[in-house]
Structures are given as structure tokens and as C-alpha cells.
Amino acid sequence: MNPFETPTHFPFVIATRESRLALWQAEHVRALLQARGYTVQLLGMTTKGDQILDRTLSKVGGKGLFVKELEVALEEGRAHIAVHSLKDVPMELPEGFHLAAVMEREDPRDAFVSNRFARLADLPQGAVVGTSSLRRQVLLQALRPDLKIEPLRGNLDTRLRKLDEGLYDAIVLAAAGLKRLGLHDRIRATFEPAEMLPAAGQGALGLEVRSHRQDVIAALAPLAHLPSWLGVTAERAVSRAMGGSCSMPLAAYSQWQADGTLQLDAAWGDPHGVLPLVRATVSGAVQTLAQADALGSDAAAQLCAQGAQPAG
């Protein structure tokens, strides 16, 4: 019998990418499990998404490139858990895989990072801004059509180094990653959702397992944060309904309201730059993942009614 298929008195193994941020995320999950009495090991891996840096994700297979090797490790029994930045996880998991928990979300906003300018409005006309996200590109151009948007790939440290080398006047990164690595001082400004709507799941960590490992699923249950899980489920449902991928500029962000309802804002941009940016806002009482999924579908329908075009 494969020892990784036996009950969980054997050590848990977490599969993780080897970037500094990914390792921080895996270490965070390990610490939480160790506090509950589990023995936990890390299995560091390099994914195709980490290896292909000369092309944008939309041209080389999408965000699934960051998770495939980790899923293979789960399937082969070399690991029990894969820790992902949820915005990198495809909307549909392969058969036999299960999202066991979504942890409490960090700051979901985008961060403006520059060595010379304090905010986007301070950039001179024609300034070069680095991002390989089509979502960020479309939203940036809606705010500042004069800017020159250039591709920016690599892990967080690589992107910051390219900025420091003077290749860009500014770059846009997820605030969550900077904060998790203690790089708060690199954030010159954060974009409020009203001006730069985040990506679905941005700032949240997802824990993926094999569907049949009920023992692992049970062990991870206390790490879940239901408000975050419901919110990102609604966001991911927008992307699922739209056929969202790296080749579609799509944003979705949920916020809990004072009356207990969930408000979901979404935006769609034409990947060819012909049609205008369209936005949608829906809200409702959400207490289950199914209700969150339905809210996301409603937002996608509203986008389509305004002219957004689903992929395919």
C-alpha cells in the first residue's frame, strides 16, 4: 500500500511552488496544521508557469500552468495538499480533485508600485507600466489611456527587480503578496475596487486535495473561512459563466454589506480592444456555496446583457 494513501497519522505533505511567496503560503498552512497536532512536510516544485517567462499567460495555456504539476503530485500520492493563490486556479478542477478550503482573505486590492511616482495620476504621459494581466491592462487603460502597458512576468521578486532596474516607471501587483512577504513599504498606493476591480479570488488561498481523501478534507475544515469562501465562490462563478481565462479581461469582486447581503461587482473588457468596458453589480442573501454560485451567474448574465461576450 502507498503510505500516502493510509490514514493521516502519517505526515501530511504539502505540494507548493518554490517561489518565495508560494513557500510563505505553504509554510503558513503548515504552521496552522502543526498547531493542531499534525506533522507536515513540504514538497517544493517548479511549474511550467514558473518556467515560461518570455510570453504572457494568455498565450501559453493560462493560469492552469501554475497548478498542473502540483495536481500530478496529489494524483500520484506524493502529496496530500496543494496550496494555491486562488486567482491562479482554473474555474473547473479536474475530476477527482476537490477544493477543501478557502482561507481568510488578505487584502484583495491591486497595488501601485513605483520608485519615482506616488500614484497612478502622477505618472507622466506615455509612462511605461508593467503588467501581464489583461484585466489590469484594460482597467489601467480605462483610467489612463495615454499609458504604455508592457508585459511583466516572473515571480514577485523578479518583477520588483525589473522595476528597480528601470525597465518600468511603475508596475501593478497584488497587494496581498506584498503584504504577506513584509514588503508593505513597496506599495505606494492601493487601488480601490471602484477604480481597479480585483481578479476573482485575488488575495485568497485555496487548499486542493484528492476528492476521496475525506480524512485530509476533515483535517483542513477548521482552516476554512466561510465568508471568504462564499465571496470568492461568487466571483469565480462569474468567470466560469463567462468562460473566463487569462485571455479574457474579466474582474469580479464581492463585498459583504452591513445588512448581511453579498454585493458582487464584475467588469468585462474586450480582449481585442474594440468594445467598451462593461460593468455589472448584483447583490443578495448568500449563505451557501450554491447561492454564491447563483449570484455569480446573475452577474455574468448582466454583463452579457450589456454586450459582454463569453469566451467560445
mmCIF file of C-alpha atoms in Angstrom:
data_model
loop_
_atom_site.group_PDB
_atom_site.id
_atom_site.type_symbol
_atom_site.label_atom_id
_atom_site.label_comp_id
_atom_site.label_asym_id
_atom_site.label_seq_id
_atom_site.Cartn_x
_atom_site.Cartn_y
_atom_site.Cartn_z
ATOM 1 C CA MET A 1 0.000 0.000 0.000
ATOM 2 C CA ASN A 2 1.207 3.508 -0.808
ATOM 3 C CA PRO A 3 1.961 5.104 2.596
ATOM 4 C CA PHE A 4 0.383 8.368 1.435
ATOM 5 C CA GLU A 5 -2.939 6.560 0.990
ATOM 6 C CA THR A 6 -3.099 5.410 4.617
ATOM 7 C CA PRO A 7 -4.759 7.340 7.471
ATOM 8 C CA THR A 8 -3.382 10.706 8.420
ATOM 9 C CA HIS A 9 -1.177 9.620 11.333
ATOM 10 C CA PHE A 10 1.439 9.695 8.573
ATOM 11 C CA PRO A 11 2.889 13.151 7.868
ATOM 12 C CA PHE A 12 0.897 15.457 5.646
ATOM 13 C CA VAL A 13 2.814 16.537 2.565
ATOM 14 C CA ILE A 14 2.047 19.943 1.034
ATOM 15 C CA ALA A 15 2.938 20.446 -2.628
ATOM 16 C CA THR A 16 3.995 24.014 -3.357
ATOM 17 C CA ARG A 17 5.687 26.106 -5.977
ATOM 18 C CA GLU A 18 9.156 27.217 -4.949
ATOM 19 C CA SER A 19 8.791 30.975 -5.288
ATOM 20 C CA ARG A 20 9.257 32.928 -2.079
ATOM 21 C CA LEU A 21 5.570 33.854 -1.950
ATOM 22 C CA ALA A 22 4.353 30.311 -2.647
ATOM 23 C CA LEU A 23 6.651 28.952 0.051
ATOM 24 C CA TRP A 24 5.357 31.560 2.513
ATOM 25 C CA GLN A 25 1.815 30.403 1.761
ATOM 26 C CA ALA A 26 2.709 26.733 2.225
ATOM 27 C CA GLU A 27 4.587 27.489 5.444
ATOM 28 C CA HIS A 28 1.555 29.384 6.708
ATOM 29 C CA VAL A 29 -0.687 26.364 6.138
ATOM 30 C CA ARG A 30 1.932 24.051 7.666
ATOM 31 C CA ALA A 31 2.098 26.179 10.816
ATOM 32 C CA LEU A 32 -1.671 26.118 11.225
ATOM 33 C CA LEU A 33 -1.788 22.335 10.826
ATOM 34 C CA GLN A 34 1.162 21.815 13.158
ATOM 35 C CA ALA A 35 -0.646 23.883 15.775
ATOM 36 C CA ARG A 36 -3.403 21.284 15.542
ATOM 37 C CA GLY A 37 -1.002 18.440 16.171
ATOM 38 C CA TYR A 38 -0.219 17.279 12.639
ATOM 39 C CA THR A 39 3.223 16.532 11.265
ATOM 40 C CA VAL A 40 3.638 18.373 7.964
ATOM 41 C CA GLN A 41 6.313 18.316 5.260
ATOM 42 C CA LEU A 42 6.722 20.488 2.163
ATOM 43 C CA LEU A 43 7.323 19.243 -1.385
ATOM 44 C CA GLY A 44 8.752 22.118 -3.433
ATOM 45 C CA MET A 45 8.081 22.028 -7.171
ATOM 46 C CA THR A 46 8.658 24.167 -10.254
ATOM 47 C CA THR A 47 5.660 24.523 -12.558
ATOM 48 C CA LYS A 48 5.512 25.331 -16.257
ATOM 49 C CA GLY A 49 4.075 28.704 -15.330
ATOM 50 C CA ASP A 50 7.288 29.428 -13.423
ATOM 51 C CA GLN A 51 9.485 28.258 -16.296
ATOM 52 C CA ILE A 52 7.874 30.113 -19.221
ATOM 53 C CA LEU A 53 8.607 33.787 -18.658
ATOM 54 C CA ASP A 54 9.012 35.172 -22.170
ATOM 55 C CA ARG A 55 5.316 35.074 -23.081
ATOM 56 C CA THR A 56 2.097 36.166 -21.426
ATOM 57 C CA LEU A 57 -0.020 33.517 -19.711
ATOM 58 C CA SER A 58 -2.821 34.063 -22.210
ATOM 59 C CA LYS A 59 -0.502 32.814 -24.961
ATOM 60 C CA VAL A 60 0.922 29.736 -23.267
ATOM 61 C CA GLY A 61 -2.041 27.974 -21.700
ATOM 62 C CA GLY A 62 -3.388 30.159 -18.923
ATOM 63 C CA LYS A 63 -3.173 30.083 -15.155
ATOM 64 C CA GLY A 64 -3.549 26.304 -15.004
ATOM 65 C CA LEU A 65 0.179 26.173 -15.768
ATOM 66 C CA PHE A 66 0.794 27.096 -12.133
ATOM 67 C CA VAL A 67 -1.170 24.178 -10.681
ATOM 68 C CA LYS A 68 -0.815 21.173 -13.010
ATOM 69 C CA GLU A 69 2.416 19.758 -11.565
ATOM 70 C CA LEU A 70 1.027 20.124 -8.042
ATOM 71 C CA GLU A 71 -2.073 18.190 -9.071
ATOM 72 C CA VAL A 72 0.100 15.439 -10.540
ATOM 73 C CA ALA A 73 1.856 15.157 -7.160
ATOM 74 C CA LEU A 74 -1.538 14.776 -5.489
ATOM 75 C CA GLU A 75 -2.682 12.207 -8.036
ATOM 76 C CA GLU A 76 0.499 10.138 -7.679
ATOM 77 C CA GLY A 77 0.282 10.145 -3.892
ATOM 78 C CA ARG A 78 3.451 12.190 -3.396
ATOM 79 C CA ALA A 79 1.467 14.920 -1.626
ATOM 80 C CA HIS A 80 -1.840 15.343 0.178
ATOM 81 C CA ILE A 81 -2.470 19.078 -0.186
ATOM 82 C CA ALA A 82 -1.696 21.731 -2.782
ATOM 83 C CA VAL A 83 -1.702 25.359 -1.642
ATOM 84 C CA HIS A 84 -2.696 27.831 -4.358
ATOM 85 C CA SER A 85 -3.277 31.524 -4.783
ATOM 86 C CA LEU A 86 -6.908 31.103 -5.698
ATOM 87 C CA LYS A 87 -6.752 33.573 -8.568
ATOM 88 C CA ASP A 88 -4.333 31.145 -10.269
ATOM 89 C CA VAL A 89 -6.694 28.177 -10.022
ATOM 90 C CA PRO A 90 -8.825 27.328 -13.095
ATOM 91 C CA MET A 91 -12.564 27.681 -12.586
ATOM 92 C CA GLU A 92 -13.154 23.942 -13.071
ATOM 93 C CA LEU A 93 -10.987 21.449 -11.210
ATOM 94 C CA PRO A 94 -10.169 18.125 -12.898
ATOM 95 C CA GLU A 95 -12.261 15.100 -11.995
ATOM 96 C CA GLY A 96 -11.093 13.567 -8.744
ATOM 97 C CA PHE A 97 -9.874 16.859 -7.254
ATOM 98 C CA HIS A 98 -11.591 18.966 -4.615
ATOM 99 C CA LEU A 99 -11.220 22.446 -3.154
ATOM 100 C CA ALA A 100 -11.198 21.516 0.523
ATOM 101 C CA ALA A 101 -10.993 25.010 1.987
ATOM 102 C CA VAL A 102 -10.655 28.686 1.211
ATOM 103 C CA MET A 103 -8.768 30.515 3.943
ATOM 104 C CA GLU A 104 -9.413 34.017 5.268
ATOM 105 C CA ARG A 105 -8.682 36.508 2.557
ATOM 106 C CA GLU A 106 -5.839 39.016 2.625
ATOM 107 C CA ASP A 107 -6.184 42.453 1.045
ATOM 108 C CA PRO A 108 -7.728 41.711 -2.389
ATOM 109 C CA ARG A 109 -6.766 45.025 -3.983
ATOM 110 C CA ASP A 110 -4.167 45.828 -6.602
ATOM 111 C CA ALA A 111 -1.113 47.821 -5.568
ATOM 112 C CA PHE A 112 0.624 50.634 -7.426
ATOM 113 C CA VAL A 113 4.387 50.151 -7.092
ATOM 114 C CA SER A 114 6.883 52.743 -8.291
ATOM 115 C CA ASN A 115 10.244 54.126 -7.243
ATOM 116 C CA ARG A 116 9.540 57.622 -8.540
ATOM 117 C CA PHE A 117 5.805 58.235 -8.502
ATOM 118 C CA ALA A 118 3.348 58.129 -5.605
ATOM 119 C CA ARG A 119 0.210 57.220 -7.533
ATOM 120 C CA LEU A 120 -1.132 56.479 -10.972
ATOM 121 C CA ALA A 121 -2.234 60.079 -11.540
ATOM 122 C CA ASP A 122 1.370 61.259 -11.063
ATOM 123 C CA LEU A 123 2.733 59.254 -13.994
ATOM 124 C CA PRO A 124 3.718 61.419 -16.965
ATOM 125 C CA GLN A 125 2.012 60.939 -20.293
ATOM 126 C CA GLY A 126 3.307 57.853 -22.073
ATOM 127 C CA ALA A 127 4.830 56.330 -18.929
ATOM 128 C CA VAL A 128 5.592 52.604 -19.056
ATOM 129 C CA VAL A 129 3.588 50.413 -16.668
ATOM 130 C CA GLY A 130 4.328 46.714 -16.284
ATOM 131 C CA THR A 131 1.677 44.001 -16.028
ATOM 132 C CA SER A 132 0.891 40.813 -17.907
ATOM 133 C CA SER A 133 -2.699 40.732 -16.667
ATOM 134 C CA LEU A 134 -5.203 41.574 -19.398
ATOM 135 C CA ARG A 135 -7.635 42.584 -16.646
ATOM 136 C CA ARG A 136 -5.198 45.124 -15.253
ATOM 137 C CA GLN A 137 -4.279 46.307 -18.727
ATOM 138 C CA VAL A 138 -7.884 47.043 -19.672
ATOM 139 C CA LEU A 139 -8.667 48.745 -16.367
ATOM 140 C CA LEU A 140 -5.468 50.794 -16.448
ATOM 141 C CA GLN A 141 -6.208 51.968 -19.966
ATOM 142 C CA ALA A 142 -9.706 52.950 -18.892
ATOM 143 C CA LEU A 143 -8.130 55.144 -16.204
ATOM 144 C CA ARG A 144 -5.149 56.388 -18.222
ATOM 145 C CA PRO A 145 -5.414 55.729 -21.983
ATOM 146 C CA ASP A 146 -2.096 57.518 -22.540
ATOM 147 C CA LEU A 147 -0.007 54.956 -20.667
ATOM 148 C CA LYS A 148 2.181 52.368 -22.363
ATOM 149 C CA ILE A 149 1.419 48.940 -20.908
ATOM 150 C CA GLU A 150 4.297 46.462 -21.215
ATOM 151 C CA PRO A 151 4.374 42.720 -20.309
ATOM 152 C CA LEU A 152 5.792 41.772 -16.914
ATOM 153 C CA ARG A 153 6.269 38.098 -15.982
ATOM 154 C CA GLY A 154 8.161 36.301 -13.230
ATOM 155 C CA ASN A 155 7.714 35.812 -9.519
ATOM 156 C CA LEU A 156 7.230 38.745 -7.171
ATOM 157 C CA ASP A 157 10.928 39.320 -6.535
ATOM 158 C CA THR A 158 11.704 39.181 -10.254
ATOM 159 C CA ARG A 159 9.033 41.763 -11.026
ATOM 160 C CA LEU A 160 10.323 44.126 -8.350
ATOM 161 C CA ARG A 161 13.889 43.699 -9.627
ATOM 162 C CA LYS A 162 12.806 44.627 -13.154
ATOM 163 C CA LEU A 163 11.187 47.771 -11.770
ATOM 164 C CA ASP A 164 14.332 48.607 -9.812
ATOM 165 C CA GLU A 165 16.421 48.158 -12.960
ATOM 166 C CA GLY A 166 14.444 50.971 -14.558
ATOM 167 C CA LEU A 167 12.552 48.893 -17.121
ATOM 168 C CA TYR A 168 9.240 50.377 -15.983
ATOM 169 C CA ASP A 169 8.015 53.626 -14.479
ATOM 170 C CA ALA A 170 5.577 51.641 -12.356
ATOM 171 C CA ILE A 171 4.168 48.141 -12.017
ATOM 172 C CA VAL A 172 0.877 46.820 -10.664
ATOM 173 C CA LEU A 173 0.912 43.841 -8.299
ATOM 174 C CA ALA A 174 -1.483 42.127 -5.915
ATOM 175 C CA ALA A 175 -1.309 43.871 -2.551
ATOM 176 C CA ALA A 176 -1.752 40.527 -0.770
ATOM 177 C CA GLY A 177 1.544 39.103 -1.973
ATOM 178 C CA LEU A 178 3.499 42.182 -0.979
ATOM 179 C CA LYS A 179 1.930 42.231 2.468
ATOM 180 C CA ARG A 180 2.486 38.526 3.074
ATOM 181 C CA LEU A 181 6.187 38.933 2.386
ATOM 182 C CA GLY A 182 6.522 42.013 4.574
ATOM 183 C CA LEU A 183 7.002 44.325 1.591
ATOM 184 C CA HIS A 184 4.403 46.882 2.672
ATOM 185 C CA ASP A 185 6.861 49.700 2.007
ATOM 186 C CA ARG A 186 6.938 48.894 -1.724
ATOM 187 C CA ILE A 187 3.244 49.809 -2.004
ATOM 188 C CA ARG A 188 2.950 53.474 -2.982
ATOM 189 C CA ALA A 189 -0.837 53.335 -3.294
ATOM 190 C CA THR A 190 -3.624 50.786 -3.395
ATOM 191 C CA PHE A 191 -6.355 50.908 -5.992
ATOM 192 C CA GLU A 192 -9.837 50.953 -4.524
ATOM 193 C CA PRO A 193 -12.155 48.412 -6.186
ATOM 194 C CA ALA A 194 -14.218 51.213 -7.710
ATOM 195 C CA GLU A 195 -11.271 52.172 -9.923
ATOM 196 C CA MET A 196 -9.405 48.857 -10.331
ATOM 197 C CA LEU A 197 -11.695 45.887 -9.741
ATOM 198 C CA PRO A 198 -9.719 42.858 -8.466
ATOM 199 C CA ALA A 199 -9.496 39.456 -10.113
ATOM 200 C CA ALA A 200 -11.766 36.657 -8.925
ATOM 201 C CA GLY A 201 -10.238 35.100 -5.838
ATOM 202 C CA GLN A 202 -7.408 37.613 -5.523
ATOM 203 C CA GLY A 203 -5.880 37.597 -2.044
ATOM 204 C CA ALA A 204 -7.385 34.228 -1.065
ATOM 205 C CA LEU A 205 -5.604 30.903 -0.582
ATOM 206 C CA GLY A 206 -7.243 27.680 -1.731
ATOM 207 C CA LEU A 207 -6.363 24.196 -0.484
ATOM 208 C CA GLU A 208 -6.757 21.477 -3.112
ATOM 209 C CA VAL A 209 -6.885 17.748 -2.331
ATOM 210 C CA ARG A 210 -7.951 14.489 -3.923
ATOM 211 C CA SER A 211 -11.709 14.083 -3.642
ATOM 212 C CA HIS A 212 -11.556 10.672 -1.944
ATOM 213 C CA ARG A 213 -9.307 11.825 0.903
ATOM 214 C CA GLN A 214 -12.053 12.534 3.403
ATOM 215 C CA ASP A 215 -9.503 12.377 6.229
ATOM 216 C CA VAL A 216 -7.495 15.222 4.693
ATOM 217 C CA ILE A 217 -10.650 17.197 3.943
ATOM 218 C CA ALA A 218 -11.724 16.845 7.582
ATOM 219 C CA ALA A 219 -8.310 17.968 8.834
ATOM 220 C CA LEU A 220 -8.432 21.105 6.664
ATOM 221 C CA ALA A 221 -12.016 22.071 7.558
ATOM 222 C CA PRO A 222 -11.025 24.244 10.570
ATOM 223 C CA LEU A 223 -8.756 26.326 8.301
ATOM 224 C CA ALA A 224 -11.683 27.426 6.134
ATOM 225 C CA HIS A 225 -13.130 30.933 6.405
ATOM 226 C CA LEU A 226 -16.740 30.772 5.241
ATOM 227 C CA PRO A 227 -17.277 34.482 4.437
ATOM 228 C CA SER A 228 -14.178 34.456 2.220
ATOM 229 C CA TRP A 229 -15.166 31.128 0.664
ATOM 230 C CA LEU A 230 -18.663 32.337 -0.193
ATOM 231 C CA GLY A 231 -17.334 35.581 -1.631
ATOM 232 C CA VAL A 232 -14.720 34.054 -3.892
ATOM 233 C CA THR A 233 -17.165 31.355 -4.986
ATOM 234 C CA ALA A 234 -19.457 34.088 -6.313
ATOM 235 C CA GLU A 235 -16.519 35.743 -8.060
ATOM 236 C CA ARG A 236 -15.307 32.510 -9.629
ATOM 237 C CA ALA A 237 -18.834 31.752 -10.799
ATOM 238 C CA VAL A 238 -18.731 34.904 -12.936
ATOM 239 C CA SER A 239 -15.564 33.667 -14.594
ATOM 240 C CA ARG A 240 -16.986 30.170 -15.050
ATOM 241 C CA ALA A 241 -20.134 31.501 -16.705
ATOM 242 C CA MET A 242 -18.100 33.765 -18.987
ATOM 243 C CA GLY A 243 -15.571 31.086 -19.860
ATOM 244 C CA GLY A 244 -13.013 33.279 -18.125
ATOM 245 C CA SER A 245 -9.317 32.662 -18.605
ATOM 246 C CA CYS A 246 -6.109 34.633 -18.980
ATOM 247 C CA SER A 247 -7.219 35.554 -22.491
ATOM 248 C CA MET A 248 -10.281 37.426 -21.198
ATOM 249 C CA PRO A 249 -10.047 40.732 -19.296
ATOM 250 C CA LEU A 250 -12.517 39.889 -16.539
ATOM 251 C CA ALA A 251 -12.770 41.191 -12.987
ATOM 252 C CA ALA A 252 -15.051 40.129 -10.154
ATOM 253 C CA TYR A 253 -15.057 41.228 -6.539
ATOM 254 C CA SER A 254 -17.509 40.627 -3.699
ATOM 255 C CA GLN A 255 -18.047 42.588 -0.505
ATOM 256 C CA TRP A 256 -20.246 41.803 2.475
ATOM 257 C CA GLN A 257 -22.686 44.585 3.270
ATOM 258 C CA ALA A 258 -23.877 45.827 6.668
ATOM 259 C CA ASP A 259 -27.263 44.159 6.165
ATOM 260 C CA GLY A 260 -25.624 40.760 5.674
ATOM 261 C CA THR A 261 -26.052 40.585 1.913
ATOM 262 C CA LEU A 262 -23.217 39.981 -0.521
ATOM 263 C CA GLN A 263 -22.576 42.591 -3.208
ATOM 264 C CA LEU A 264 -20.777 41.344 -6.299
ATOM 265 C CA ASP A 265 -19.232 43.723 -8.820
ATOM 266 C CA ALA A 266 -17.911 42.486 -12.156
ATOM 267 C CA ALA A 267 -16.327 44.043 -15.212
ATOM 268 C CA TRP A 268 -15.597 42.671 -18.687
ATOM 269 C CA GLY A 269 -13.289 44.083 -21.320
ATOM 270 C CA ASP A 270 -12.994 43.198 -24.988
ATOM 271 C CA PRO A 271 -9.704 41.266 -25.449
ATOM 272 C CA HIS A 272 -9.439 42.879 -28.894
ATOM 273 C CA GLY A 273 -9.977 46.387 -27.532
ATOM 274 C CA VAL A 274 -12.936 47.151 -29.811
ATOM 275 C CA LEU A 275 -15.937 47.019 -27.482
ATOM 276 C CA PRO A 276 -16.230 49.272 -24.411
ATOM 277 C CA LEU A 277 -15.653 48.110 -20.850
ATOM 278 C CA VAL A 278 -18.913 46.931 -19.249
ATOM 279 C CA ARG A 279 -19.733 46.601 -15.555
ATOM 280 C CA ALA A 280 -22.375 44.817 -13.500
ATOM 281 C CA THR A 281 -23.455 44.861 -9.854
ATOM 282 C CA VAL A 282 -25.707 42.304 -8.165
ATOM 283 C CA SER A 283 -26.415 41.543 -4.524
ATOM 284 C CA GLY A 284 -28.352 39.034 -2.492
ATOM 285 C CA ALA A 285 -28.574 36.891 0.614
ATOM 286 C CA VAL A 286 -25.837 34.249 0.393
ATOM 287 C CA GLN A 287 -25.437 31.523 2.992
ATOM 288 C CA THR A 288 -24.373 28.544 0.884
ATOM 289 C CA LEU A 289 -21.874 27.891 -1.879
ATOM 290 C CA ALA A 290 -24.778 27.154 -4.235
ATOM 291 C CA GLN A 291 -26.296 30.575 -3.522
ATOM 292 C CA ALA A 292 -22.903 32.213 -4.100
ATOM 293 C CA ASP A 293 -22.585 30.373 -7.396
ATOM 294 C CA ALA A 294 -26.038 31.586 -8.455
ATOM 295 C CA LEU A 295 -25.146 35.187 -7.618
ATOM 296 C CA GLY A 296 -22.090 34.929 -9.833
ATOM 297 C CA SER A 297 -24.187 33.560 -12.676
ATOM 298 C CA ASP A 298 -26.551 36.526 -12.288
ATOM 299 C CA ALA A 299 -23.626 38.955 -12.575
ATOM 300 C CA ALA A 300 -22.392 37.199 -15.716
ATOM 301 C CA ALA A 301 -25.869 37.396 -17.247
ATOM 302 C CA GLN A 302 -25.965 41.124 -16.502
ATOM 303 C CA LEU A 303 -22.581 41.589 -18.176
ATOM 304 C CA CYS A 304 -23.795 39.737 -21.260
ATOM 305 C CA ALA A 305 -26.969 41.834 -21.366
ATOM 306 C CA GLN A 306 -24.728 44.907 -21.654
ATOM 307 C CA GLY A 307 -22.690 43.494 -24.510
ATOM 308 C CA ALA A 308 -20.045 41.306 -22.894
ATOM 309 C CA GLN A 309 -19.212 38.242 -24.952
ATOM 310 C CA PRO A 310 -18.477 34.896 -23.260
ATOM 311 C CA ALA A 311 -15.436 33.006 -24.472
ATOM 312 C CA GLY A 312 -16.019 30.419 -27.172
#
